[in-house]
Coordinates of C-alpha atoms and ligand atoms in Angstrom, one line a residue:
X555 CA -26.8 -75.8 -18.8
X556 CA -25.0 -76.6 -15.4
X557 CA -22.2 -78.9 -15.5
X558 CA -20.1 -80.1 -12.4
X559 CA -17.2 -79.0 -14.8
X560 CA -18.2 -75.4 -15.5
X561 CA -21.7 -73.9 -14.4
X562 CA -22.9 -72.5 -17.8
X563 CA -21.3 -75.3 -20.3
X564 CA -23.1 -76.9 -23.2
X565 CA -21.3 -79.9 -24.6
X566 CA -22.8 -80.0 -28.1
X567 CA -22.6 -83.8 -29.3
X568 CA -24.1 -86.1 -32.4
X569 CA -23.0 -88.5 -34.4
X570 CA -22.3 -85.8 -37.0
X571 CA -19.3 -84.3 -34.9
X572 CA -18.2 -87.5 -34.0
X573 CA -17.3 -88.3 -37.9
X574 CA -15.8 -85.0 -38.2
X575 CA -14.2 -85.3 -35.3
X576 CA -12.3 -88.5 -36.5
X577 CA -10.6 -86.3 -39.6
X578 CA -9.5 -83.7 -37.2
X579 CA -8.0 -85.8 -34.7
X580 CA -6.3 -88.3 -36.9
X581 CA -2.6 -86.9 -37.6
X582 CA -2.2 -88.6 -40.7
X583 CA -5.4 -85.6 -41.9
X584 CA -4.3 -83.7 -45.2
X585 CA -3.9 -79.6 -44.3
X586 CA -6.9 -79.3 -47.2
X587 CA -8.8 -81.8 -45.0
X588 CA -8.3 -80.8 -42.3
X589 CA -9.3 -77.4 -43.3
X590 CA -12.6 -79.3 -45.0
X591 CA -13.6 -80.7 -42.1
X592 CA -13.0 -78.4 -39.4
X593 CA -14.9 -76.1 -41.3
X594 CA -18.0 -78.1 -41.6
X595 CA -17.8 -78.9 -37.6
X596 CA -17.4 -75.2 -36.9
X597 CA -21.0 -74.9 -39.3
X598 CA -22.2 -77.0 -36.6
X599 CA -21.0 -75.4 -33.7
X600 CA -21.8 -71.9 -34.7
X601 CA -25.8 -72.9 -35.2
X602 CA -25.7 -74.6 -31.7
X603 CA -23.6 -71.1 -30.2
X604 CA -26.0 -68.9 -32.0
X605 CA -29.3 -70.9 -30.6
X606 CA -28.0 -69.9 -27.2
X607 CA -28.1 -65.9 -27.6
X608 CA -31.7 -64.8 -26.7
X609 CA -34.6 -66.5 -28.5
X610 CA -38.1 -66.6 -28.5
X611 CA -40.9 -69.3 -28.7
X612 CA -43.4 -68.4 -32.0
X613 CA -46.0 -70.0 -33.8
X614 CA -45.9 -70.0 -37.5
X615 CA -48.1 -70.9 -40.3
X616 CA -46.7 -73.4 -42.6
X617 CA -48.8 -73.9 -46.0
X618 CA -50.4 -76.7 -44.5
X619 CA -50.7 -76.2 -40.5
X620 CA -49.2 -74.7 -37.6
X621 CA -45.2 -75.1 -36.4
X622 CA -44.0 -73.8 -32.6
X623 CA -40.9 -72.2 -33.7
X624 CA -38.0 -70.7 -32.0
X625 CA -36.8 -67.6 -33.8
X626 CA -33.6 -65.5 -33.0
X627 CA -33.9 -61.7 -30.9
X628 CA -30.7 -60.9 -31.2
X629 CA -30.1 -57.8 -33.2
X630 CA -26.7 -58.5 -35.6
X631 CA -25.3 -55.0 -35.7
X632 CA -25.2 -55.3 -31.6
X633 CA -23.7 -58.6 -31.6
X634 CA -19.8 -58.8 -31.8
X635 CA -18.2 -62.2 -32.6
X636 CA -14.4 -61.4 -31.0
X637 CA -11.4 -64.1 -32.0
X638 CA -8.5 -64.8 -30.2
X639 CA -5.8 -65.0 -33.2
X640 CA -4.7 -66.7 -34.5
X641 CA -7.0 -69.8 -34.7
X642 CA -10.4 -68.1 -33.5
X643 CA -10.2 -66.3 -37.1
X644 CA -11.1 -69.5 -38.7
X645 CA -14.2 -70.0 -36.1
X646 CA -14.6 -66.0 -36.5
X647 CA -15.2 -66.6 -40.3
X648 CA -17.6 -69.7 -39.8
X649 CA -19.8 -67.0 -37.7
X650 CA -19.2 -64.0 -40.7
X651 CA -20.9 -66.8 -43.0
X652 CA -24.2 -66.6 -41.3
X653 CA -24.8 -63.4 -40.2
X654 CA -22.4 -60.9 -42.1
X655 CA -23.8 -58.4 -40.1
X656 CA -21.8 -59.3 -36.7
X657 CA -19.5 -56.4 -36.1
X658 CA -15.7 -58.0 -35.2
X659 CA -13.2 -57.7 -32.6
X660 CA -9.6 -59.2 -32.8
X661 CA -7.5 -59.9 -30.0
X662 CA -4.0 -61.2 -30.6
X663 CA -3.0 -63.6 -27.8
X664 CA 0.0 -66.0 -28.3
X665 CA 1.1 -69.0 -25.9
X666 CA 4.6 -68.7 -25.2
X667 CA 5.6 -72.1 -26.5
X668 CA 9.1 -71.6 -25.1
X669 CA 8.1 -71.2 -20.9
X670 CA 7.2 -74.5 -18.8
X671 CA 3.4 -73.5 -18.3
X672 CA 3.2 -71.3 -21.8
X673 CA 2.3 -68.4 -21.0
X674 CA -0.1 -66.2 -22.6
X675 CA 1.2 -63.3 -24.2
X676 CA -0.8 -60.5 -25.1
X677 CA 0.0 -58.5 -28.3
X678 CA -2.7 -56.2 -29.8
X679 CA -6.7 -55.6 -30.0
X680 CA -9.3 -53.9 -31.7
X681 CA -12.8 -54.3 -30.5
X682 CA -15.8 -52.3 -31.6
X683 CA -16.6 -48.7 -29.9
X684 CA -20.1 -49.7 -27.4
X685 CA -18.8 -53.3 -27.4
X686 CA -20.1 -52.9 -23.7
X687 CA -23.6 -53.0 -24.7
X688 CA -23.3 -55.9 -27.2
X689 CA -23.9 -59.7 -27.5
X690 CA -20.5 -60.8 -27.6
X691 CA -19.3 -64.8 -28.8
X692 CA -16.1 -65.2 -28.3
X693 CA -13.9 -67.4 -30.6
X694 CA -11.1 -69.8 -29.9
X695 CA -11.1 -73.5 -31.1
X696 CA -9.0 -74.8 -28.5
X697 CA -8.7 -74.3 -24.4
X698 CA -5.9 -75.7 -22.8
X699 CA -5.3 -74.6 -20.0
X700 CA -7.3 -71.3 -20.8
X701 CA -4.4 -69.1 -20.4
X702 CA -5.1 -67.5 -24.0
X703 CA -9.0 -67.3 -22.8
X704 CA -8.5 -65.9 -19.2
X705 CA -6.2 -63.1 -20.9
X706 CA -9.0 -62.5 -23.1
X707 CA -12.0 -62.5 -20.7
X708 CA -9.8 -60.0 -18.9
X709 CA -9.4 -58.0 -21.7
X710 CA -13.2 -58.1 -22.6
X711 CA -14.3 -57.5 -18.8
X712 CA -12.1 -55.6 -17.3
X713 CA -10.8 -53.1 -19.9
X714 CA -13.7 -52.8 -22.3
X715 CA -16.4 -53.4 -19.5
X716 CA -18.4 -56.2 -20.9
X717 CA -20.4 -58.2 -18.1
X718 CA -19.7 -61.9 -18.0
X719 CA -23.5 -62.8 -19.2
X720 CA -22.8 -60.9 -22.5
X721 CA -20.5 -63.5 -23.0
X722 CA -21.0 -66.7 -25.1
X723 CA -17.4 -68.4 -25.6
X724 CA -17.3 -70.7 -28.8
X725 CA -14.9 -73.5 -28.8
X726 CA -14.4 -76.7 -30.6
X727 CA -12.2 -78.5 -27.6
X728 CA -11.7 -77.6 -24.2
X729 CA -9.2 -79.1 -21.4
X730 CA -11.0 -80.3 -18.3
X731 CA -8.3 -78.3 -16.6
X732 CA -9.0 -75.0 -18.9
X733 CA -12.5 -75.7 -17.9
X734 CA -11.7 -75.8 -14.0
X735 CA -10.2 -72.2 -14.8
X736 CA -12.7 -70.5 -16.5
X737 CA -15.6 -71.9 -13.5
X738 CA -13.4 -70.3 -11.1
X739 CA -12.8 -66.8 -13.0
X740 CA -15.4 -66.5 -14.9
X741 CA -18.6 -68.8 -14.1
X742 CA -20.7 -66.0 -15.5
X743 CA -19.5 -67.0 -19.3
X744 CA -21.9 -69.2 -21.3
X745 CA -19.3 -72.1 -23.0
X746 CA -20.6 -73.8 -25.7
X747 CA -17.9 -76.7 -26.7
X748 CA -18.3 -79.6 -29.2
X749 CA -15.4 -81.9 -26.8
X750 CA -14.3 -82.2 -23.4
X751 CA -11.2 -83.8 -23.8
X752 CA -9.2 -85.3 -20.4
X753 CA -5.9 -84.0 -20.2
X754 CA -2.9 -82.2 -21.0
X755 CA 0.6 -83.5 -21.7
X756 CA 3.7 -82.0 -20.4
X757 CA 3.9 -79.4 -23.2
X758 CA 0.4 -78.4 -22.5
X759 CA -1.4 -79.9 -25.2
X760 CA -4.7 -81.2 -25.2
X761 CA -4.6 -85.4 -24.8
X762 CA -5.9 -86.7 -26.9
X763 CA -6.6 -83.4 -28.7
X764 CA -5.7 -82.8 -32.7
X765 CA -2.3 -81.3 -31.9
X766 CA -1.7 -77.5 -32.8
X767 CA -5.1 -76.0 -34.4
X768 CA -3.9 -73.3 -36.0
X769 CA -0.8 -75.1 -37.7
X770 CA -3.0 -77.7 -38.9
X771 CA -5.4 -75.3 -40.9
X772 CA -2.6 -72.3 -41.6
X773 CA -0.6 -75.1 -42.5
X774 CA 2.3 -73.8 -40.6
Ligands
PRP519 C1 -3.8 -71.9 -29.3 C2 -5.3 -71.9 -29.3 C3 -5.6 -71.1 -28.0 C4 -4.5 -71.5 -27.1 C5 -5.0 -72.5 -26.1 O1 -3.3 -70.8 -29.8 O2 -5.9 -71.3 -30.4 O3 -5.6 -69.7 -28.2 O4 -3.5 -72.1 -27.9 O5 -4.0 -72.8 -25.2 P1 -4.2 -72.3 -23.7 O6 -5.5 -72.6 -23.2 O7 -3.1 -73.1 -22.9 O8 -3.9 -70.8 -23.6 P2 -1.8 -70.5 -30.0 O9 -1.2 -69.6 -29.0 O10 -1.1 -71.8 -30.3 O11 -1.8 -69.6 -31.3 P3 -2.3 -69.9 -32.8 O12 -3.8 -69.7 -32.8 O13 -1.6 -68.8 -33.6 O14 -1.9 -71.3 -33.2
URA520 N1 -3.3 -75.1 -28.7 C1 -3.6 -76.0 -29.6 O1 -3.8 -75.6 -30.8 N2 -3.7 -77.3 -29.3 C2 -3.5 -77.7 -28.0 O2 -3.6 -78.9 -27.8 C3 -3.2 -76.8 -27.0 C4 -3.1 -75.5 -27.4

């Protein structure tokens, strides 16, 4: 789907996410809840990611009549769901629930909460042998100002060779201005977001955000 923000975003919304939503974004959320809940939006969001891998239309016979289905081509053991650690883990997992077949790639990318623009910092990866020829959903609940995903994307593309259109990216909220950064490096990448949220404040978090994903569910 074309957006003027990104040219291959889907912005996945119902009134579902928006109740979840409310838990996550509401400070006064429990760590257990906020666990609870985020889990059962990331259910959400991994259905709506998966739907966008390739699919075909089919008929089936249902005991009574005939449904036009849509039914999955995607072949598990060449699909690899790759987080961004810490907090892509948890959106990593949600994926493993489905399809346990997924192979995995870890990449551990930290902001650098102590520079003015926080930097991403790159630490360590291990990503399937062949990942080249794969499917590959990328994890990461939160884009800011897409640092963490650039690094990556770069990662993925450049080093390990994996074309752009392999790529689905799976995130729960993404920064307009992360957004503006991934069009312009990598408009090839499918996103598939359940929030476009406005800004960032001066400490480059999302406004309004839910604060810091991964100490809110690590409890950190
Ligand atoms: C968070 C988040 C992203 C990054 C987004 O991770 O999970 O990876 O920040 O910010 P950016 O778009 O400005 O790079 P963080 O570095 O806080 O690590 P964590 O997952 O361990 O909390
Ligand atoms: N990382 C988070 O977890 N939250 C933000 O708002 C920005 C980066």
């Amino acid at each position: 789907m074309s957006s003027e923000l990104h040219p291959d975003l889907t912005l996945v919304q119902s009134k579902a996410l928006r109740l979840l939503f409310t838990k996550l974004r509401d400070k006064n959320t429990s760590q257990i809840d906020f666990v609870r809940y985020s889990k059962r939006l990331m259910h959400l969001l991994v259905e709506d990611t998966l739907v966008r891998l390739p699919t075909v239309e089919i008929e089936k016979q249902t005991p009574t009549g005939l449904f036009q289905g849509l039914e999955s081509t995607t072949i598990p053991s060449q699909t690899c769901v790759v987080s961004i650690m810490r907090s892509g883990d948890a959106l990593l997992e949600s994926f493993r629930e489905v399809e346990p077949a997924f192979k995995v790639g870890k990449i551990l990318i930290q902001r650098d909460e102590a520079s003015a623009d926080k930097t991403a910092q790159f630490f360590y990866e291990k990503v399937p042998p062949g990942i080249h020829k794969m499917n590959v959903i990328l994890c990461d609940p939160m884009v800011a100002t897409a640092g963490s995903a650039v690094a990556a994307l770069d990662l993925l593309c450049q080093v390990k060779h994996v074309d752009p259109s392999q790529i689905t990216f799976a995130t729960i909220i993404c920064a307009t201005e992360g957004l503006g950064v991934l069009a312009r490096k990598y408009p090839g990448v499918k996103i598939v977001t359940a929030a476009i949220d406005e800004g960032l404040n001066d400490e480059k978090f999302i406004l309004p955000g839910l604060g810091d994903f991964g100490d809110r569910f690590y409890g950190t």
